[in-house]
PDB file of C-alpha atoms in Angstrom:
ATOM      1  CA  UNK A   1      90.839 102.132  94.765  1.00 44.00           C
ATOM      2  CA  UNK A   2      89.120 103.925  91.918  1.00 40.00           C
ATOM      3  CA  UNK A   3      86.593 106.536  91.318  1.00 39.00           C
ATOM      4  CA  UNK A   4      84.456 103.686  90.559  1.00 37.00           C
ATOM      5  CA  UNK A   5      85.329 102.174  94.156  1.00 38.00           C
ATOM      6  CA  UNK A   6      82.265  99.839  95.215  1.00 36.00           C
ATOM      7  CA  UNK A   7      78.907 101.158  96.906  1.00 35.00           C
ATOM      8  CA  UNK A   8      76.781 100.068  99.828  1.00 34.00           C
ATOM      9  CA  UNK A   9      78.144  98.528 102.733  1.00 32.00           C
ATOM     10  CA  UNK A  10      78.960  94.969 103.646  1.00 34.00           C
ATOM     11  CA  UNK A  11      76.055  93.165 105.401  1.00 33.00           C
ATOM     12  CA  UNK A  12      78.133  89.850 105.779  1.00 33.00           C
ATOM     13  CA  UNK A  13      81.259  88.739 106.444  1.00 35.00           C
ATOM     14  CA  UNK A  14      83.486  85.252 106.442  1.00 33.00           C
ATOM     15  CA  UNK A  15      87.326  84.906 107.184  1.00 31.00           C
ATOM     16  CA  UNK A  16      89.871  83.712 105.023  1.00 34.00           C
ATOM     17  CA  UNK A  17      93.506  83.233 105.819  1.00 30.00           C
ATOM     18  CA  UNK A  18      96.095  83.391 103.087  1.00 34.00           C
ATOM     19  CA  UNK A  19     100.276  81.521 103.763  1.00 33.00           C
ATOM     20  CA  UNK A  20     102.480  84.439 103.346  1.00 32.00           C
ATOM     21  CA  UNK A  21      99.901  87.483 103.373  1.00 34.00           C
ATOM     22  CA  UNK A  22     100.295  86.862 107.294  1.00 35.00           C
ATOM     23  CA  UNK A  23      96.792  85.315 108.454  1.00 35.00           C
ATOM     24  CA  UNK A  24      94.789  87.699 106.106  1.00 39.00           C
ATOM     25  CA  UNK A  25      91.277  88.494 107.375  1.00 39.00           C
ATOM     26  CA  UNK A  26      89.480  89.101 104.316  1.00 41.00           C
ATOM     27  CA  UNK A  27      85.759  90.406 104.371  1.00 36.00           C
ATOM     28  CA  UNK A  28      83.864  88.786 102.252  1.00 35.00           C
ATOM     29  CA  UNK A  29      81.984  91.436 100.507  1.00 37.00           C
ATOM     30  CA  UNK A  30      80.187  89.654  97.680  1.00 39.00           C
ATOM     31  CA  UNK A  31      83.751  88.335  96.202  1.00 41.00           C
ATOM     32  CA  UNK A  32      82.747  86.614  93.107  1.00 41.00           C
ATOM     33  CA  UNK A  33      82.752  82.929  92.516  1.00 44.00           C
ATOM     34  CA  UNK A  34      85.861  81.849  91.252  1.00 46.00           C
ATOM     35  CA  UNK A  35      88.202  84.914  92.072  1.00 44.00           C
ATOM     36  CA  UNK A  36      91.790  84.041  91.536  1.00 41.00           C
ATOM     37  CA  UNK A  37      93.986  84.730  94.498  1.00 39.00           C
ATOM     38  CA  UNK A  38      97.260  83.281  92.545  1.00 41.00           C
ATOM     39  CA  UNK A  39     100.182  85.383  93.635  1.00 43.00           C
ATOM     40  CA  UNK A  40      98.612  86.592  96.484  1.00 40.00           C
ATOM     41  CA  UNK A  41     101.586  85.580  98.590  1.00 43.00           C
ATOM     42  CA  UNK A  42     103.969  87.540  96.640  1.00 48.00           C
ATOM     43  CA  UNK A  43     104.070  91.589  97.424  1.00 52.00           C
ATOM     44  CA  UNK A  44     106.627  93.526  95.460  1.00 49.00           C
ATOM     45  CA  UNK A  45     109.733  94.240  97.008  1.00 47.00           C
ATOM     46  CA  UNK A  46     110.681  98.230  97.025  1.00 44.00           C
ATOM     47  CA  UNK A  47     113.757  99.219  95.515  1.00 41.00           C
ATOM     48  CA  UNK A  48     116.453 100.031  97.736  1.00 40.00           C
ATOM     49  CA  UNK A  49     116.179 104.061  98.070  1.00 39.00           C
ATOM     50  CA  UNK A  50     112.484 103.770  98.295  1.00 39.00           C
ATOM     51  CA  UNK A  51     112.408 101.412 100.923  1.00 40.00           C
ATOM     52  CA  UNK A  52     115.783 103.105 102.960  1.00 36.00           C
ATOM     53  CA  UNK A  53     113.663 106.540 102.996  1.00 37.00           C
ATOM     54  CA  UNK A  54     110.342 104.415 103.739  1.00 40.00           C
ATOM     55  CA  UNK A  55     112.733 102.809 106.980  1.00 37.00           C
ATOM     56  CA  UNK A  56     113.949 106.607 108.036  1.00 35.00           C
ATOM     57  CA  UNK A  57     109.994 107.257 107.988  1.00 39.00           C
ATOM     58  CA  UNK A  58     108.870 104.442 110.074  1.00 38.00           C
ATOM     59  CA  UNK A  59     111.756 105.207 112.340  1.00 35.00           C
ATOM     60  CA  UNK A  60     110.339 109.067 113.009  1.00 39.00           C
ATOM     61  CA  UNK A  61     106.793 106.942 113.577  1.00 53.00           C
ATOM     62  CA  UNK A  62     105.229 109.342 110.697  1.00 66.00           C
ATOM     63  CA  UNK A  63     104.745 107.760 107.163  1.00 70.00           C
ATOM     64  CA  UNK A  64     105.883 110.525 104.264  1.00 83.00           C
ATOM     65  CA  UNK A  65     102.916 112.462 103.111  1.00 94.00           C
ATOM     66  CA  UNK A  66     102.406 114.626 100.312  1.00 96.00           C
ATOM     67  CA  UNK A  67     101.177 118.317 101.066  1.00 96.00           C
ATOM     68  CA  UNK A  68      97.915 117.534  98.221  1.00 97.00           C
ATOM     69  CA  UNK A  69      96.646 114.997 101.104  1.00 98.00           C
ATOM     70  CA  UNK A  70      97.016 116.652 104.218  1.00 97.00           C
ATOM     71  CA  UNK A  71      93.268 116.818 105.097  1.00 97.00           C
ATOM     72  CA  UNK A  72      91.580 120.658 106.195  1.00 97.00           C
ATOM     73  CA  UNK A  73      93.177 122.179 109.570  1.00 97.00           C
ATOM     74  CA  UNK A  74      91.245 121.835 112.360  1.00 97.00           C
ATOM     75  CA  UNK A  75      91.262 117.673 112.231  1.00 98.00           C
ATOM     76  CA  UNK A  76      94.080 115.798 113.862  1.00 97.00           C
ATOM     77  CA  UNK A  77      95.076 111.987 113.715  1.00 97.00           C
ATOM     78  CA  UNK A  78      93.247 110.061 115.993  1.00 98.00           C
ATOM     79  CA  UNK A  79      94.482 106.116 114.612  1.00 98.00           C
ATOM     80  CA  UNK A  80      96.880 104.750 112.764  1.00 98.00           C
ATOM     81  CA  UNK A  81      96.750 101.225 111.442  1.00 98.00           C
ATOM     82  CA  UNK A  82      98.840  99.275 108.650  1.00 98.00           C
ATOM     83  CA  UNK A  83      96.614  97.091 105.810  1.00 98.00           C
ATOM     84  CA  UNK A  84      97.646  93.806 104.297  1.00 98.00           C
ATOM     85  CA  UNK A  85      95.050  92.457 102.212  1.00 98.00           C
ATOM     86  CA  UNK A  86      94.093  92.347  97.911  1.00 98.00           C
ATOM     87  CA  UNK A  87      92.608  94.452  95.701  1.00 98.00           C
ATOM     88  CA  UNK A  88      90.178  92.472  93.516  1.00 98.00           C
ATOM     89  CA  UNK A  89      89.008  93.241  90.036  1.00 98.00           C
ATOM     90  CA  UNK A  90      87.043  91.784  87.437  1.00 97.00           C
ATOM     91  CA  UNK A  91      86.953  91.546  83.898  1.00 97.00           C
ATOM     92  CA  UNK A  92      84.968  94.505  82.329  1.00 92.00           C
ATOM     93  CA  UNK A  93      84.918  94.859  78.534  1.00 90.00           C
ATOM     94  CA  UNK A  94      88.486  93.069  77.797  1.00 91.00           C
ATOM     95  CA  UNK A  95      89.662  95.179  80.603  1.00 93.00           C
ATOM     96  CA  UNK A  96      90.537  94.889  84.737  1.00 96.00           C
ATOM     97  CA  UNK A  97      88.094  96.941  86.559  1.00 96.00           C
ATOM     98  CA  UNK A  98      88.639  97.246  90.542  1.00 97.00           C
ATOM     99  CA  UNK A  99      85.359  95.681  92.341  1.00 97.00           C
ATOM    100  CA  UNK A 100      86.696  95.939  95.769  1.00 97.00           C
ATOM    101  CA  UNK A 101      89.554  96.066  98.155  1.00 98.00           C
ATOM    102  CA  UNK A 102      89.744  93.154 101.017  1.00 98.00           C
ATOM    103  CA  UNK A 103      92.237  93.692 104.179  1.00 98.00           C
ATOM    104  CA  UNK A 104      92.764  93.704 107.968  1.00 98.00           C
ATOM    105  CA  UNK A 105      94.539  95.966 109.805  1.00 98.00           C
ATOM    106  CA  UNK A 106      95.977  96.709 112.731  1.00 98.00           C
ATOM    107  CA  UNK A 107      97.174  99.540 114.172  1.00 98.00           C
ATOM    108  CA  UNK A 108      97.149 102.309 117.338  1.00 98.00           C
ATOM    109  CA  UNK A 109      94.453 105.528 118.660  1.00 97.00           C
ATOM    110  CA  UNK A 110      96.550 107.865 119.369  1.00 95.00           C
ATOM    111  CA  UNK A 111      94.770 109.284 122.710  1.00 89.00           C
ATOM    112  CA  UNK A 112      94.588 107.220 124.216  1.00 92.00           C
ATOM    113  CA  UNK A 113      96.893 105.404 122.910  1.00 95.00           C
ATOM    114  CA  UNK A 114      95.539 101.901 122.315  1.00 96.00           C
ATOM    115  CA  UNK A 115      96.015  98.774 120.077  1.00 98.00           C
ATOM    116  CA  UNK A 116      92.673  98.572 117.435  1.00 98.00           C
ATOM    117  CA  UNK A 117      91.950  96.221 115.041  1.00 98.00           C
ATOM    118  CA  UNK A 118      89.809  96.522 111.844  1.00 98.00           C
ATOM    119  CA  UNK A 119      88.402  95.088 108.102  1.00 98.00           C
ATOM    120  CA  UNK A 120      88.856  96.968 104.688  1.00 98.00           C
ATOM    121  CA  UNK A 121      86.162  96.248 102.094  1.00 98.00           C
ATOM    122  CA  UNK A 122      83.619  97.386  99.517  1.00 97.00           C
ATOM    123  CA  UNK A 123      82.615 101.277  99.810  1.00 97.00           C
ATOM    124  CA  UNK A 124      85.555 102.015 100.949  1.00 97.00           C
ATOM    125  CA  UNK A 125      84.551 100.992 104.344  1.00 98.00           C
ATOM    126  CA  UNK A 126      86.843 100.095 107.292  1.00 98.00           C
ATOM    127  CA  UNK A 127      85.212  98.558 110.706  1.00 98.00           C
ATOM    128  CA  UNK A 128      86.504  97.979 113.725  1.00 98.00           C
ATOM    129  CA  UNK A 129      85.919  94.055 114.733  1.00 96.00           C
ATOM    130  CA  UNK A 130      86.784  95.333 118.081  1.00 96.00           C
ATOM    131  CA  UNK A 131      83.441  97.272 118.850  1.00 97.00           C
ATOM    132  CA  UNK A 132      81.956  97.537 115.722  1.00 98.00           C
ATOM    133  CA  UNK A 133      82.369 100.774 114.720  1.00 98.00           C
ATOM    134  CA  UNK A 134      82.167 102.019 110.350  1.00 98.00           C
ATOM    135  CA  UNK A 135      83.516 104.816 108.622  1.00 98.00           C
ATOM    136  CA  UNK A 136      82.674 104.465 104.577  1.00 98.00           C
ATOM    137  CA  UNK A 137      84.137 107.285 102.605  1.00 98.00           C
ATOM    138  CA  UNK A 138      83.427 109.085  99.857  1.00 98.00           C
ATOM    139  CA  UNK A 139      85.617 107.044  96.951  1.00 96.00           C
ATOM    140  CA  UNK A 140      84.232 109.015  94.343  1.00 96.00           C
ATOM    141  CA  UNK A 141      85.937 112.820  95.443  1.00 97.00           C
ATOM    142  CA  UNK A 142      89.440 111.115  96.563  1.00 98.00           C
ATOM    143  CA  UNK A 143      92.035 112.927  96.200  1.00 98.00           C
ATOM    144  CA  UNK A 144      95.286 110.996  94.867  1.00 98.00           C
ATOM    145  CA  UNK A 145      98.849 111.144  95.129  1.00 98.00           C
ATOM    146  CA  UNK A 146     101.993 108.628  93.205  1.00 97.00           C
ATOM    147  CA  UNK A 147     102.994 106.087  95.415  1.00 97.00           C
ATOM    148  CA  UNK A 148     106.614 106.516  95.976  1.00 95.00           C
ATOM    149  CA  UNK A 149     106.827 102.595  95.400  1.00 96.00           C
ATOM    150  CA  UNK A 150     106.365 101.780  91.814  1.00 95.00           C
ATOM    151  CA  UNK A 151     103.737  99.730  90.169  1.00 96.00           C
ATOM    152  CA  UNK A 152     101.450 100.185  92.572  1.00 98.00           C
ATOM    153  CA  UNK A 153      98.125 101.913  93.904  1.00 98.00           C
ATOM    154  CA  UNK A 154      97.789 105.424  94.253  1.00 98.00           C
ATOM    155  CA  UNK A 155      97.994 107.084  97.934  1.00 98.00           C
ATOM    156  CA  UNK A 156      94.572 108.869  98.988  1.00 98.00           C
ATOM    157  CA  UNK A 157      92.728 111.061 100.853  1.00 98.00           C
ATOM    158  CA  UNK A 158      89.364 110.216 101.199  1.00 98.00           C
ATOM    159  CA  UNK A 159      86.343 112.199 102.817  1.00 98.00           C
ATOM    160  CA  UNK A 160      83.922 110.298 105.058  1.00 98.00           C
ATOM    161  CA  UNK A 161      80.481 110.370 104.145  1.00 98.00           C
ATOM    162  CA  UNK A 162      78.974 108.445 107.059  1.00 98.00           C
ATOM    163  CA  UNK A 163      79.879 107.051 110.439  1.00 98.00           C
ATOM    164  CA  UNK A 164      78.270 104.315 112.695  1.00 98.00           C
ATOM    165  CA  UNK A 165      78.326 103.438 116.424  1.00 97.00           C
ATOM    166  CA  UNK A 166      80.422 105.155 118.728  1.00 93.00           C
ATOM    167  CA  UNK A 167      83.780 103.476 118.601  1.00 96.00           C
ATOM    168  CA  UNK A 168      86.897 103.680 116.643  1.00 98.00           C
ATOM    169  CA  UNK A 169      85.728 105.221 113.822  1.00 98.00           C
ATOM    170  CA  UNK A 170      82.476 106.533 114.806  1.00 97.00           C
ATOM    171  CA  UNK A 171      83.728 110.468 114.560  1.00 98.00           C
ATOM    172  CA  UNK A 172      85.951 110.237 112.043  1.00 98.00           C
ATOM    173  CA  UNK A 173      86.191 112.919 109.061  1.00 98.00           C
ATOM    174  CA  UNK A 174      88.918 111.730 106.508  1.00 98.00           C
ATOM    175  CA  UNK A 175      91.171 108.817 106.072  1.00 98.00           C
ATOM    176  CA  UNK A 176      94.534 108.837 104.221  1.00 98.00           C
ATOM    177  CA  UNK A 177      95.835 105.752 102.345  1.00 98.00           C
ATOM    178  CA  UNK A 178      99.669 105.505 102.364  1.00 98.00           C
ATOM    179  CA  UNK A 179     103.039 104.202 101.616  1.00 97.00           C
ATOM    180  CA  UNK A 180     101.083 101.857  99.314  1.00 98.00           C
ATOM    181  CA  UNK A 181     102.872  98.587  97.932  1.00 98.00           C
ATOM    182  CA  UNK A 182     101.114  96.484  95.103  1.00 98.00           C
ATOM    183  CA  UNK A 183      97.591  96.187  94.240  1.00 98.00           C
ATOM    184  CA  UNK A 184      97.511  97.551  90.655  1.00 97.00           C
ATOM    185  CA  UNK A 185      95.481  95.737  88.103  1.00 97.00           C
ATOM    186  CA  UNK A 186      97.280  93.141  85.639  1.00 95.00           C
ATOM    187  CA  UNK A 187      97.887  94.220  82.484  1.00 92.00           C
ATOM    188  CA  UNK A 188      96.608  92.786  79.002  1.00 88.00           C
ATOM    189  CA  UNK A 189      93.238  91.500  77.825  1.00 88.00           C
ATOM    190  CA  UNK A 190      91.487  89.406  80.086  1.00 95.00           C
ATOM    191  CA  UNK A 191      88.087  87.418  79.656  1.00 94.00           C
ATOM    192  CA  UNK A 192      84.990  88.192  80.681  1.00 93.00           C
ATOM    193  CA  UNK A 193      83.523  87.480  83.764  1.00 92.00           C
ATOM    194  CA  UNK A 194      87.405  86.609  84.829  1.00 96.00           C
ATOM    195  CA  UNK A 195      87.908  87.953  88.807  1.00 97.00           C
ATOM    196  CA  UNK A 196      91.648  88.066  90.321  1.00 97.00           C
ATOM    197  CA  UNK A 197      93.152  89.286  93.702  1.00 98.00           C
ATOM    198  CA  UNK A 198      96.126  91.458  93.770  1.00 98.00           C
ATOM    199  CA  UNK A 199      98.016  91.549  96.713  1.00 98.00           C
ATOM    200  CA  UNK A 200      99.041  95.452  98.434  1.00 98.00           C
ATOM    201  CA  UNK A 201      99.922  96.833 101.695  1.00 98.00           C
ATOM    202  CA  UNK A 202      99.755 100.030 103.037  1.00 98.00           C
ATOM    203  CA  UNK A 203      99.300 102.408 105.941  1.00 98.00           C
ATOM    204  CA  UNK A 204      95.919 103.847 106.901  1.00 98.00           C
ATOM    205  CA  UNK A 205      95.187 107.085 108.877  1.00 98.00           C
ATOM    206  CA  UNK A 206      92.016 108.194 110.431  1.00 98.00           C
ATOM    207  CA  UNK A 207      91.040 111.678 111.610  1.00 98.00           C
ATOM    208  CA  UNK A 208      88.809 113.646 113.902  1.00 98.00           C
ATOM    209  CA  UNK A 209      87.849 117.050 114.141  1.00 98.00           C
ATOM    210  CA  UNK A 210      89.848 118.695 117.001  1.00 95.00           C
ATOM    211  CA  UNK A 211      88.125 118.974 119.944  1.00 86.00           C
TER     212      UNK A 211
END
C-alpha cells in the first residue's frame, strides 16, 4: 500500500480463485479490464535467516514488530488473521502506480477466541464475510516500517477512520500489516493503461480500545 492507497469503499464483489495462491478470494473492487495476474502463483521465498527468525516468531504465536508501529497504549489486539492475495497496479506516466490490494484472510479474535474470516481491498478496507462487518483505514497517515523480507512491501500501521456493523471489525481503532512477503511493483517502463497483479502475503492485526 501507498499514500496514494485507493478511496471509497467496495460496493461489489465477485470471487476468483488462483492454483498455487491457495483458493484466493479476491474482491473485485473495480480491477481493470485486462489486469495481468502472470506470476501470481509464485511468492518469493525468504532467505534462510529471515525466514528461521520469522519460524522462532510464529512459534512464540507473536509476529516481530517494530517499536515505530506499536499503536497508542490503551488498545489491545483483539484479531489476528494472515493475507494471501495481490497487490495490483497500473501504468501511470511510464511508471507502476498501486490501484489496490486484493486478499482473503483468515485468522483468530482473541477473546473469545474464535476462527474469522475476511476480504482485503480498495481503501484499505478489510470485511468480515462472516457477519459483515468493515474497518477502512486511513492509508494516507500510515506509518511504515522495512519488511525484514526483501523486495517486498512495507509493514504498516494504519489508523481507522470508520467502522460498520457490529461484528469483527466494527470497534476497531488501528490495524498493523506484517511480516510482509512480495507485492512490490515491477520495475522498468511500462505502457500506459497496462494493469498487473503482484502476488504478497502477510499477517494482519486488528485492535480495540481496552475496555
Amino acid at each position: 500500500m501507498s499514500p496514494s492507497i485507493g478511496e471509497g469503499l467496495v460496493t461489489r464483489h465477485s470471487v476468483k480463485t488462483f492454483g498455487a495462491v491457495g483458493a484466493l478470494a479476491l474482491v473485485a473492487v473495480a480491477i481493470p479490464a485486462g489486469v495481468s495476474f502472470a506470476g501470481t502463483d509464485r511468492l518469493p521465498a525468504a532467505p534462510a535467516p529471515v525466514a528461521a527468525a520469522q519460524a522462532d516468531s510464529s512459534a512464540s504465536g507473536e509476529p516481530r514488530v517494530p517499536a515505530e508501529l506499536a499503536p497508542p497504549a490503551g488498545h489491545v489486539v483483539h484479531a489476528v488473521l494472515k493475507a494471501r492475495g495481490v497487490q495490483i497496479y497500473g501504468c501511470t506516466a511510464a511508471a507502476w502506480t498501486l490501484i489496490e490490494p486484493a486478499a482473503s484472510l483468515t485468522g483468530v479474535t482473541t477473546r473469545p477466541a474464535k476462527k474469522v474470516t475476511a476480504l482485503h481491498f480498495r481503501g484499505p478496507s478489510w470485511q468480515s464475510d462472516q457477519d459483515g462487518s468493515l474497518v477502512e483505514g486511513d492509508g494516507a497517515s500510515a506509518v511504515r516500517a522495512a519488511s525484514a523480507h526483501p523486495d517486498s512491501i512495507p509493514q504498516l500501521r494504519i489508523t481507522a477512520k470508520l467502522v460498520r456493523g457490529a461484528g469483527l471489525f466494527g470497534k476497531v481503532t488501528y490495524i498493523q500489516r506484517l511480516d510482509t512477503v512480495g507485492g512490490i511493483a515491477p520495475t522498468g517502463a511500462c505502457t500506459a493503461g497496462a494493469t498487473t497483479a503482484v502476488p504478497y502475503r502477510a499477517v494482519y492485526r486488528f485492535f480495540v480500545a481496552k475496555s
